[in-house]
PDB file of C-alpha atoms in Angstrom:
ATOM      1  CA  MET A   1     137.733 125.164 166.533  1.00 64.00           C
ATOM      2  CA  SER A   2     138.900 127.684 169.137  1.00 78.00           C
ATOM      3  CA  PRO A   3     140.760 130.725 167.790  1.00 88.00           C
ATOM      4  CA  ILE A   4     144.552 130.656 167.821  1.00 92.00           C
ATOM      5  CA  LEU A   5     144.799 134.350 168.714  1.00 89.00           C
ATOM      6  CA  THR A   6     142.384 135.953 171.157  1.00 89.00           C
ATOM      7  CA  GLN A   7     142.453 139.632 172.014  1.00 88.00           C
ATOM      8  CA  THR A   8     142.374 140.298 175.753  1.00 88.00           C
ATOM      9  CA  THR A   9     142.628 143.265 178.109  1.00 86.00           C
ATOM     10  CA  ARG A  10     145.717 143.628 180.283  1.00 83.00           C
ATOM     11  CA  PRO A  11     145.546 144.687 183.952  1.00 86.00           C
ATOM     12  CA  ASP A  12     146.641 148.186 182.915  1.00 85.00           C
ATOM     13  CA  GLY A  13     143.683 148.422 180.550  1.00 84.00           C
ATOM     14  CA  LYS A  14     145.742 148.112 177.361  1.00 84.00           C
ATOM     15  CA  PRO A  15     144.998 145.528 174.660  1.00 85.00           C
ATOM     16  CA  GLY A  16     146.601 142.114 175.199  1.00 85.00           C
ATOM     17  CA  LEU A  17     146.863 138.952 173.160  1.00 87.00           C
ATOM     18  CA  HIS A  18     146.507 135.272 174.058  1.00 87.00           C
ATOM     19  CA  VAL A  19     148.360 132.880 171.714  1.00 91.00           C
ATOM     20  CA  ASP A  20     147.140 129.255 171.754  1.00 93.00           C
ATOM     21  CA  LEU A  21     149.610 127.225 169.678  1.00 95.00           C
ATOM     22  CA  ALA A  22     148.155 123.933 170.947  1.00 95.00           C
ATOM     23  CA  THR A  23     144.979 124.797 169.023  1.00 95.00           C
ATOM     24  CA  PHE A  24     147.108 125.630 165.970  1.00 95.00           C
ATOM     25  CA  GLU A  25     148.901 122.265 166.084  1.00 97.00           C
ATOM     26  CA  ALA A  26     145.949 119.999 166.981  1.00 97.00           C
ATOM     27  CA  PRO A  27     144.439 119.571 163.448  1.00 96.00           C
ATOM     28  CA  MET A  28     147.806 118.608 161.935  1.00 97.00           C
ATOM     29  CA  LYS A  29     148.479 116.070 164.702  1.00 97.00           C
ATOM     30  CA  GLU A  30     145.069 114.520 164.079  1.00 97.00           C
ATOM     31  CA  ALA A  31     145.685 114.502 160.308  1.00 97.00           C
ATOM     32  CA  LEU A  32     148.951 112.602 160.763  1.00 97.00           C
ATOM     33  CA  ARG A  33     147.200 110.051 162.971  1.00 97.00           C
ATOM     34  CA  ARG A  34     144.361 109.590 160.450  1.00 96.00           C
ATOM     35  CA  ALA A  35     146.818 109.275 157.541  1.00 96.00           C
ATOM     36  CA  THR A  36     148.748 106.561 159.363  1.00 96.00           C
ATOM     37  CA  VAL A  37     145.580 104.573 160.073  1.00 96.00           C
ATOM     38  CA  PHE A  38     143.935 105.080 156.673  1.00 96.00           C
ATOM     39  CA  LEU A  39     147.044 104.395 154.581  1.00 96.00           C
ATOM     40  CA  GLY A  40     147.697 101.312 156.710  1.00 96.00           C
ATOM     41  CA  TYR A  41     144.173 100.090 156.086  1.00 96.00           C
ATOM     42  CA  ALA A  42     144.482 100.854 152.373  1.00 95.00           C
ATOM     43  CA  PHE A  43     147.807  99.085 151.907  1.00 95.00           C
ATOM     44  CA  HIS A  44     146.752  95.956 153.780  1.00 95.00           C
ATOM     45  CA  THR A  45     143.618  95.544 151.641  1.00 94.00           C
ATOM     46  CA  SER A  46     146.025  94.291 148.965  1.00 92.00           C
ATOM     47  CA  GLU A  47     147.100  91.413 151.235  1.00 91.00           C
ATOM     48  CA  VAL A  48     143.677  89.843 151.805  1.00 94.00           C
ATOM     49  CA  THR A  49     141.490  87.740 149.495  1.00 95.00           C
ATOM     50  CA  PRO A  50     139.690  89.886 146.895  1.00 96.00           C
ATOM     51  CA  LEU A  51     135.948  90.268 147.500  1.00 94.00           C
ATOM     52  CA  ARG A  52     133.621  87.884 145.730  1.00 94.00           C
ATOM     53  CA  SER A  53     130.816  90.439 145.599  1.00 91.00           C
ATOM     54  CA  VAL A  54     130.476  94.201 145.930  1.00 88.00           C
ATOM     55  CA  ARG A  55     126.685  94.299 145.659  1.00 85.00           C
ATOM     56  CA  LEU A  56     124.998  96.635 148.169  1.00 81.00           C
ATOM     57  CA  ASN A  57     121.870  95.067 149.621  1.00 80.00           C
ATOM     58  CA  GLY A  58     118.718  97.152 149.521  1.00 79.00           C
ATOM     59  CA  PRO A  59     114.966  96.919 148.815  1.00 84.00           C
ATOM     60  CA  ILE A  60     115.641  97.966 145.226  1.00 79.00           C
ATOM     61  CA  ILE A  61     118.567  96.456 143.299  1.00 75.00           C
ATOM     62  CA  LEU A  62     120.211  99.092 141.116  1.00 73.00           C
ATOM     63  CA  GLU A  63     121.649  97.254 138.146  1.00 74.00           C
ATOM     64  CA  VAL A  64     124.522  99.252 136.666  1.00 78.00           C
ATOM     65  CA  GLY A  65     126.267  96.484 134.798  1.00 81.00           C
ATOM     66  CA  VAL A  66     128.377  95.049 137.623  1.00 82.00           C
ATOM     67  CA  PRO A  67     127.979  91.248 137.673  1.00 84.00           C
ATOM     68  CA  ASN A  68     127.291  89.454 140.932  1.00 86.00           C
ATOM     69  CA  PRO A  69     129.387  87.610 141.911  1.00 90.00           C
ATOM     70  CA  LEU A  70     132.388  89.332 140.363  1.00 93.00           C
ATOM     71  CA  PRO A  71     134.126  87.154 137.774  1.00 94.00           C
ATOM     72  CA  PRO A  72     137.152  85.518 139.454  1.00 95.00           C
ATOM     73  CA  ALA A  73     139.475  86.800 136.744  1.00 95.00           C
ATOM     74  CA  ASP A  74     138.479  90.425 137.509  1.00 94.00           C
ATOM     75  CA  ARG A  75     138.575  90.365 141.309  1.00 96.00           C
ATOM     76  CA  LYS A  76     142.277  91.079 141.766  1.00 95.00           C
ATOM     77  CA  ARG A  77     142.134  93.954 139.282  1.00 93.00           C
ATOM     78  CA  TYR A  78     139.255  95.599 141.135  1.00 93.00           C
ATOM     79  CA  GLN A  79     141.031  95.071 144.449  1.00 95.00           C
ATOM     80  CA  THR A  80     144.208  96.681 143.092  1.00 93.00           C
ATOM     81  CA  GLU A  81     142.315  99.689 141.734  1.00 93.00           C
ATOM     82  CA  PHE A  82     140.477 100.138 145.036  1.00 94.00           C
ATOM     83  CA  THR A  83     143.730  99.952 147.022  1.00 95.00           C
ATOM     84  CA  GLN A  84     145.360 102.557 144.769  1.00 94.00           C
ATOM     85  CA  TRP A  85     142.332 104.843 144.986  1.00 95.00           C
ATOM     86  CA  ALA A  86     142.249 104.537 148.799  1.00 96.00           C
ATOM     87  CA  ILE A  87     145.974 105.299 149.069  1.00 96.00           C
ATOM     88  CA  GLY A  88     145.454 108.301 146.804  1.00 96.00           C
ATOM     89  CA  GLN A  89     142.659 109.560 149.064  1.00 96.00           C
ATOM     90  CA  GLY A  90     144.877 109.148 152.131  1.00 96.00           C
ATOM     91  CA  LEU A  91     147.709 111.079 150.496  1.00 97.00           C
ATOM     92  CA  LEU A  92     145.229 113.721 149.360  1.00 96.00           C
ATOM     93  CA  GLU A  93     143.975 114.214 152.915  1.00 96.00           C
ATOM     94  CA  ILE A  94     147.430 114.531 154.501  1.00 97.00           C
ATOM     95  CA  ASP A  95     148.490 116.995 151.798  1.00 97.00           C
ATOM     96  CA  GLN A  96     145.367 119.133 152.213  1.00 97.00           C
ATOM     97  CA  SER A  97     145.818 119.075 155.978  1.00 97.00           C
ATOM     98  CA  TYR A  98     149.399 120.309 155.652  1.00 98.00           C
ATOM     99  CA  HIS A  99     148.169 123.022 153.277  1.00 98.00           C
ATOM    100  CA  ARG A 100     145.615 124.220 155.844  1.00 97.00           C
ATOM    101  CA  TYR A 101     148.248 124.034 158.582  1.00 98.00           C
ATOM    102  CA  VAL A 102     150.718 126.262 156.700  1.00 98.00           C
ATOM    103  CA  VAL A 103     148.002 128.717 155.647  1.00 97.00           C
ATOM    104  CA  SER A 104     146.890 128.873 159.288  1.00 96.00           C
ATOM    105  CA  ALA A 105     150.481 129.676 160.261  1.00 96.00           C
ATOM    106  CA  LEU A 106     150.684 132.437 157.637  1.00 96.00           C
ATOM    107  CA  ASP A 107     147.364 133.911 158.754  1.00 93.00           C
ATOM    108  CA  THR A 108     148.420 133.781 162.410  1.00 93.00           C
ATOM    109  CA  LEU A 109     151.653 135.622 161.608  1.00 93.00           C
ATOM    110  CA  THR A 110     149.698 138.269 159.695  1.00 91.00           C
ATOM    111  CA  ASP A 111     147.280 138.675 162.615  1.00 90.00           C
ATOM    112  CA  LEU A 112     150.177 138.919 165.042  1.00 89.00           C
ATOM    113  CA  GLU A 113     151.791 141.639 162.941  1.00 88.00           C
ATOM    114  CA  SER A 114     148.451 143.452 162.780  1.00 86.00           C
ATOM    115  CA  PHE A 115     148.085 143.408 166.536  1.00 86.00           C
ATOM    116  CA  LEU A 116     151.621 144.659 167.103  1.00 85.00           C
ATOM    117  CA  ARG A 117     151.020 147.477 164.625  1.00 85.00           C
ATOM    118  CA  ASP A 118     147.425 148.475 165.338  1.00 84.00           C
ATOM    119  CA  GLN A 119     146.648 146.855 168.715  1.00 83.00           C
ATOM    120  CA  SER A 120     143.812 144.924 167.046  1.00 80.00           C
ATOM    121  CA  LEU A 121     143.343 141.738 165.054  1.00 80.00           C
ATOM    122  CA  MET A 122     142.477 141.642 161.359  1.00 72.00           C
ATOM    123  CA  GLY A 123     139.004 140.812 160.196  1.00 68.00           C
ATOM    124  CA  HIS A 124     138.090 138.901 157.039  1.00 70.00           C
ATOM    125  CA  ARG A 125     140.852 137.837 154.644  1.00 75.00           C
ATOM    126  CA  LYS A 126     140.890 136.207 151.216  1.00 83.00           C
ATOM    127  CA  PRO A 127     141.502 132.427 151.060  1.00 88.00           C
ATOM    128  CA  ASN A 128     144.961 131.304 149.976  1.00 91.00           C
ATOM    129  CA  LEU A 129     144.389 129.314 146.784  1.00 90.00           C
ATOM    130  CA  ALA A 130     148.049 128.460 146.093  1.00 95.00           C
ATOM    131  CA  ASN A 131     149.137 124.809 145.926  1.00 95.00           C
ATOM    132  CA  THR A 132     150.668 123.085 148.934  1.00 97.00           C
ATOM    133  CA  TRP A 133     154.220 123.386 147.625  1.00 96.00           C
ATOM    134  CA  ALA A 134     153.654 127.089 146.984  1.00 97.00           C
ATOM    135  CA  VAL A 135     152.329 127.911 150.488  1.00 97.00           C
ATOM    136  CA  HIS A 136     155.278 125.959 151.916  1.00 97.00           C
ATOM    137  CA  GLU A 137     157.593 128.363 150.084  1.00 96.00           C
ATOM    138  CA  GLN A 138     155.454 131.352 151.110  1.00 96.00           C
ATOM    139  CA  PHE A 139     155.918 130.556 154.791  1.00 97.00           C
ATOM    140  CA  TYR A 140     159.704 130.510 154.656  1.00 97.00           C
ATOM    141  CA  ALA A 141     159.783 133.521 152.329  1.00 96.00           C
ATOM    142  CA  LYS A 142     157.771 135.460 154.924  1.00 95.00           C
ATOM    143  CA  LEU A 143     160.414 134.575 157.526  1.00 95.00           C
ATOM    144  CA  GLY A 144     163.263 135.463 155.167  1.00 94.00           C
ATOM    145  CA  GLN A 145     164.552 131.896 155.342  1.00 91.00           C
ATOM    146  CA  GLN A 146     164.355 130.781 151.714  1.00 85.00           C
ATOM    147  CA  SER A 147     166.999 128.156 150.928  1.00 91.00           C
ATOM    148  CA  THR A 148     167.705 125.273 148.569  1.00 93.00           C
ATOM    149  CA  LYS A 149     166.490 122.908 151.313  1.00 93.00           C
ATOM    150  CA  HIS A 150     163.048 124.511 151.296  1.00 94.00           C
ATOM    151  CA  GLU A 151     163.029 124.436 147.486  1.00 95.00           C
ATOM    152  CA  ASP A 152     163.810 120.705 147.636  1.00 97.00           C
ATOM    153  CA  GLU A 153     160.954 120.174 150.106  1.00 97.00           C
ATOM    154  CA  SER A 154     158.623 122.073 147.794  1.00 97.00           C
ATOM    155  CA  GLY A 155     159.741 119.858 144.907  1.00 96.00           C
ATOM    156  CA  TYR A 156     159.007 116.715 146.927  1.00 98.00           C
ATOM    157  CA  LEU A 157     155.523 118.024 147.738  1.00 98.00           C
ATOM    158  CA  ARG A 158     154.870 118.783 144.084  1.00 96.00           C
ATOM    159  CA  SER A 159     156.008 115.361 142.876  1.00 95.00           C
ATOM    160  CA  LEU A 160     153.937 113.594 145.541  1.00 97.00           C
ATOM    161  CA  GLY A 161     150.985 115.678 144.389  1.00 95.00           C
ATOM    162  CA  HIS A 162     151.305 114.269 140.862  1.00 94.00           C
ATOM    163  CA  ALA A 163     151.469 110.694 142.191  1.00 96.00           C
ATOM    164  CA  ARG A 164     148.512 111.284 144.491  1.00 95.00           C
ATOM    165  CA  ASN A 165     146.390 112.614 141.627  1.00 94.00           C
ATOM    166  CA  CYS A 166     147.218 109.563 139.508  1.00 95.00           C
ATOM    167  CA  LEU A 167     146.091 107.288 142.341  1.00 95.00           C
ATOM    168  CA  ALA A 168     143.008 109.242 143.376  1.00 93.00           C
ATOM    169  CA  HIS A 169     141.709 110.249 139.950  1.00 93.00           C
ATOM    170  CA  ASP A 170     143.251 108.014 137.240  1.00 92.00           C
ATOM    171  CA  SER A 171     143.113 104.505 138.778  1.00 86.00           C
ATOM    172  CA  GLY A 172     146.834 104.793 139.504  1.00 92.00           C
ATOM    173  CA  THR A 173     147.740 105.184 135.828  1.00 93.00           C
ATOM    174  CA  VAL A 174     150.213 107.885 134.789  1.00 95.00           C
ATOM    175  CA  THR A 175     148.753 110.228 132.179  1.00 91.00           C
ATOM    176  CA  LYS A 176     150.528 112.847 130.114  1.00 87.00           C
ATOM    177  CA  ILE A 177     148.961 115.707 132.060  1.00 86.00           C
ATOM    178  CA  ARG A 178     150.878 114.591 135.186  1.00 85.00           C
ATOM    179  CA  MET A 179     154.256 115.020 133.504  1.00 80.00           C
ATOM    180  CA  ALA A 180     155.445 118.433 134.624  1.00 70.00           C
ATOM    181  CA  ASP A 181     157.394 120.872 132.461  1.00 70.00           C
ATOM    182  CA  GLY A 182     157.014 118.856 129.286  1.00 74.00           C
ATOM    183  CA  LYS A 183     159.127 115.938 130.522  1.00 82.00           C
ATOM    184  CA  SER A 184     158.695 112.435 129.153  1.00 89.00           C
ATOM    185  CA  THR A 185     158.510 110.827 132.598  1.00 93.00           C
ATOM    186  CA  MET A 186     156.867 111.628 135.925  1.00 95.00           C
ATOM    187  CA  ALA A 187     159.347 111.637 138.812  1.00 94.00           C
ATOM    188  CA  VAL A 188     158.116 111.028 142.362  1.00 96.00           C
ATOM    189  CA  ARG A 189     160.566 111.958 145.121  1.00 97.00           C
ATOM    190  CA  TRP A 190     160.628 112.199 148.896  1.00 98.00           C
ATOM    191  CA  PRO A 191     163.320 112.071 151.597  1.00 97.00           C
ATOM    192  CA  GLY A 192     163.962 108.717 153.239  1.00 96.00           C
ATOM    193  CA  ARG A 193     166.433 107.053 155.578  1.00 93.00           C
ATOM    194  CA  ASP A 194     168.432 103.884 155.099  1.00 93.00           C
ATOM    195  CA  LEU A 195     169.875 101.836 157.933  1.00 89.00           C
ATOM    196  CA  ILE A 196     173.406 100.781 156.973  1.00 90.00           C
ATOM    197  CA  ASN A 197     175.312  97.949 158.637  1.00 85.00           C
ATOM    198  CA  VAL A 198     179.096  98.437 158.538  1.00 88.00           C
ATOM    199  CA  ASP A 199     180.916  95.261 159.565  1.00 82.00           C
ATOM    200  CA  GLN A 200     184.378  95.031 161.111  1.00 82.00           C
ATOM    201  CA  SER A 201     185.969  94.865 157.647  1.00 82.00           C
ATOM    202  CA  GLY A 202     184.248  98.063 156.551  1.00 83.00           C
ATOM    203  CA  ASN A 203     181.785  96.325 154.250  1.00 87.00           C
ATOM    204  CA  ARG A 204     178.474  98.178 154.042  1.00 90.00           C
ATOM    205  CA  SER A 205     175.045  96.644 153.525  1.00 86.00           C
ATOM    206  CA  VAL A 206     171.619  98.269 153.489  1.00 89.00           C
ATOM    207  CA  LEU A 207     169.278  96.556 155.941  1.00 85.00           C
ATOM    208  CA  PRO A 208     165.694  95.743 154.875  1.00 84.00           C
ATOM    209  CA  LEU A 209     163.235  98.501 155.800  1.00 82.00           C
ATOM    210  CA  ASN A 210     160.163  96.338 156.271  1.00 79.00           C
ATOM    211  CA  ARG A 211     161.259  94.116 159.143  1.00 75.00           C
ATOM    212  CA  THR A 212     162.865  94.463 162.547  1.00 77.00           C
ATOM    213  CA  TYR A 213     166.634  94.110 162.744  1.00 74.00           C
ATOM    214  CA  ARG A 214     167.836  91.976 165.655  1.00 76.00           C
ATOM    215  CA  VAL A 215     171.407  92.403 166.818  1.00 73.00           C
ATOM    216  CA  ARG A 216     173.343  89.146 167.188  1.00 75.00           C
ATOM    217  CA  LYS A 217     176.592  88.238 168.924  1.00 74.00           C
ATOM    218  CA  ASP A 218     178.319  88.193 165.547  1.00 75.00           C
ATOM    219  CA  ASP A 219     177.430  91.884 165.126  1.00 74.00           C
ATOM    220  CA  VAL A 220     179.728  92.977 167.966  1.00 75.00           C
ATOM    221  CA  GLY A 221     182.268  95.392 166.486  1.00 77.00           C
ATOM    222  CA  SER A 222     180.052  96.438 163.592  1.00 83.00           C
ATOM    223  CA  GLN A 223     178.213  99.761 163.302  1.00 86.00           C
ATOM    224  CA  LEU A 224     174.678 100.792 162.416  1.00 86.00           C
ATOM    225  CA  VAL A 225     174.551 104.070 160.499  1.00 89.00           C
ATOM    226  CA  ILE A 226     171.444 106.048 159.520  1.00 90.00           C
ATOM    227  CA  GLN A 227     171.888 107.594 156.089  1.00 93.00           C
ATOM    228  CA  ASP A 228     169.618 110.275 154.605  1.00 94.00           C
ATOM    229  CA  VAL A 229     168.628 109.445 151.032  1.00 96.00           C
ATOM    230  CA  VAL A 230     166.222 110.670 148.386  1.00 97.00           C
ATOM    231  CA  ARG A 231     163.743 108.057 147.179  1.00 97.00           C
ATOM    232  CA  GLU A 232     162.868 108.429 143.518  1.00 96.00           C
ATOM    233  CA  HIS A 233     160.518 106.571 141.195  1.00 95.00           C
ATOM    234  CA  ASN A 234     160.279 107.532 137.525  1.00 95.00           C
ATOM    235  CA  TYR A 235     157.104 106.596 135.681  1.00 96.00           C
ATOM    236  CA  SER A 236     156.355 106.706 131.963  1.00 95.00           C
ATOM    237  CA  GLU A 237     152.934 107.389 130.466  1.00 94.00           C
ATOM    238  CA  GLY A 238     150.708 104.372 131.078  1.00 95.00           C
ATOM    239  CA  ASP A 239     152.692 103.072 134.050  1.00 96.00           C
ATOM    240  CA  ARG A 240     150.906 102.317 137.324  1.00 94.00           C
ATOM    241  CA  VAL A 241     151.984 104.246 140.439  1.00 95.00           C
ATOM    242  CA  SER A 242     152.777 101.959 143.348  1.00 93.00           C
ATOM    243  CA  PHE A 243     153.980 102.638 146.910  1.00 95.00           C
ATOM    244  CA  SER A 244     155.283 100.006 149.318  1.00 94.00           C
ATOM    245  CA  GLU A 245     154.344 100.148 152.992  1.00 93.00           C
ATOM    246  CA  THR A 246     157.808 101.531 153.813  1.00 94.00           C
ATOM    247  CA  ASP A 247     157.342 104.190 151.104  1.00 96.00           C
ATOM    248  CA  LEU A 248     154.078 105.283 152.723  1.00 97.00           C
ATOM    249  CA  SER A 249     155.660 105.276 156.175  1.00 95.00           C
ATOM    250  CA  GLU A 250     158.453 107.564 154.982  1.00 96.00           C
ATOM    251  CA  ILE A 251     156.002 109.892 153.220  1.00 97.00           C
ATOM    252  CA  ILE A 252     153.950 110.303 156.419  1.00 97.00           C
ATOM    253  CA  PHE A 253     157.175 110.957 158.334  1.00 96.00           C
ATOM    254  CA  PHE A 254     158.160 113.588 155.736  1.00 98.00           C
ATOM    255  CA  TYR A 255     154.925 115.491 156.356  1.00 98.00           C
ATOM    256  CA  GLN A 256     155.445 115.131 160.100  1.00 98.00           C
ATOM    257  CA  ILE A 257     158.949 116.614 159.883  1.00 97.00           C
ATOM    258  CA  LEU A 258     157.637 119.534 157.798  1.00 98.00           C
ATOM    259  CA  ALA A 259     154.860 120.161 160.333  1.00 98.00           C
ATOM    260  CA  MET A 260     157.280 119.997 163.274  1.00 98.00           C
ATOM    261  CA  LYS A 261     159.549 122.579 161.633  1.00 97.00           C
ATOM    262  CA  ILE A 262     156.635 124.955 161.008  1.00 97.00           C
ATOM    263  CA  GLY A 263     155.476 124.457 164.611  1.00 97.00           C
ATOM    264  CA  ALA A 264     158.962 125.152 165.966  1.00 97.00           C
ATOM    265  CA  GLU A 265     159.133 128.425 164.029  1.00 97.00           C
ATOM    266  CA  MET A 266     155.715 129.472 165.311  1.00 96.00           C
ATOM    267  CA  HIS A 267     156.732 128.782 168.913  1.00 96.00           C
ATOM    268  CA  ARG A 268     159.945 130.754 168.410  1.00 95.00           C
ATOM    269  CA  ILE A 269     158.178 133.752 166.889  1.00 94.00           C
ATOM    270  CA  ALA A 270     155.422 133.797 169.527  1.00 90.00           C
ATOM    271  CA  ARG A 271     157.991 133.577 172.325  1.00 90.00           C
ATOM    272  CA  GLU A 272     160.087 136.417 170.885  1.00 88.00           C
ATOM    273  CA  LYS A 273     157.111 138.697 170.238  1.00 81.00           C
ATOM    274  CA  MET A 274     155.639 138.105 173.670  1.00 76.00           C
ATOM    275  CA  ALA A 275     159.018 138.869 175.250  1.00 76.00           C
ATOM    276  CA  GLU A 276     159.289 142.112 173.252  1.00 71.00           C
ATOM    277  CA  THR A 277     155.824 143.418 174.041  1.00 66.00           C
ATOM    278  CA  ARG A 278     155.073 141.674 177.381  1.00 60.00           C
ATOM    279  CA  PHE A 279     151.498 140.734 176.468  1.00 51.00           C
TER     280      PHE A 279
END
């Protein structure tokens, strides 16, 4: 990948700096695209007929105790576990990509500060081993913008991390280790949006999220209102984590909104610094 910051030489012979924010944003854009495709694939595997066989053909048959064909009574169970594992892997990838994106932003800000101070870029730095929700807070703390909103976002990231680990590592089953802070349940939260229909009498109804809403003549005089909500699922030990396709769509959108906000801040800072120093 091309560097985000490249040291140059100005016409007057002084050190200059080229800032390439398109390079900074490209991996996160690709991660969002991959997450949409992979989570879509994963979810829709639950809607097709379970496989009769999972045997891998080869010159040597490795017998590890899996019957061929799979017993009919077990096929749906295996399909469900595979779907949950695949969804967990998709959520793991989008979370790791956001982590790398935020760490890249923090490193770029540090390099920018170094150049402004010393007229040179930093060399090697230690990797940031904090969790995704922690680096999210680090970014806004560095900008002096800590707020309850960012704390809420960090909490959503943490709760999604617990759900993802259940799916990716525990066949979707909630274990005691996933229950944070000694609580008896595991809460999974993320921000969502409901579409509310308000008719002429003021009656409100939440429209289904998983199908297109078509306006009819009878709807004239009513209103459609978008309402921000917090989705929440609470799981007890032994429960199976499950996300609907609209849940997964909202989770991807949540990561996209977070990435857009980080990108907007980086554009603002780069623009202000370049105006101050005239690189």
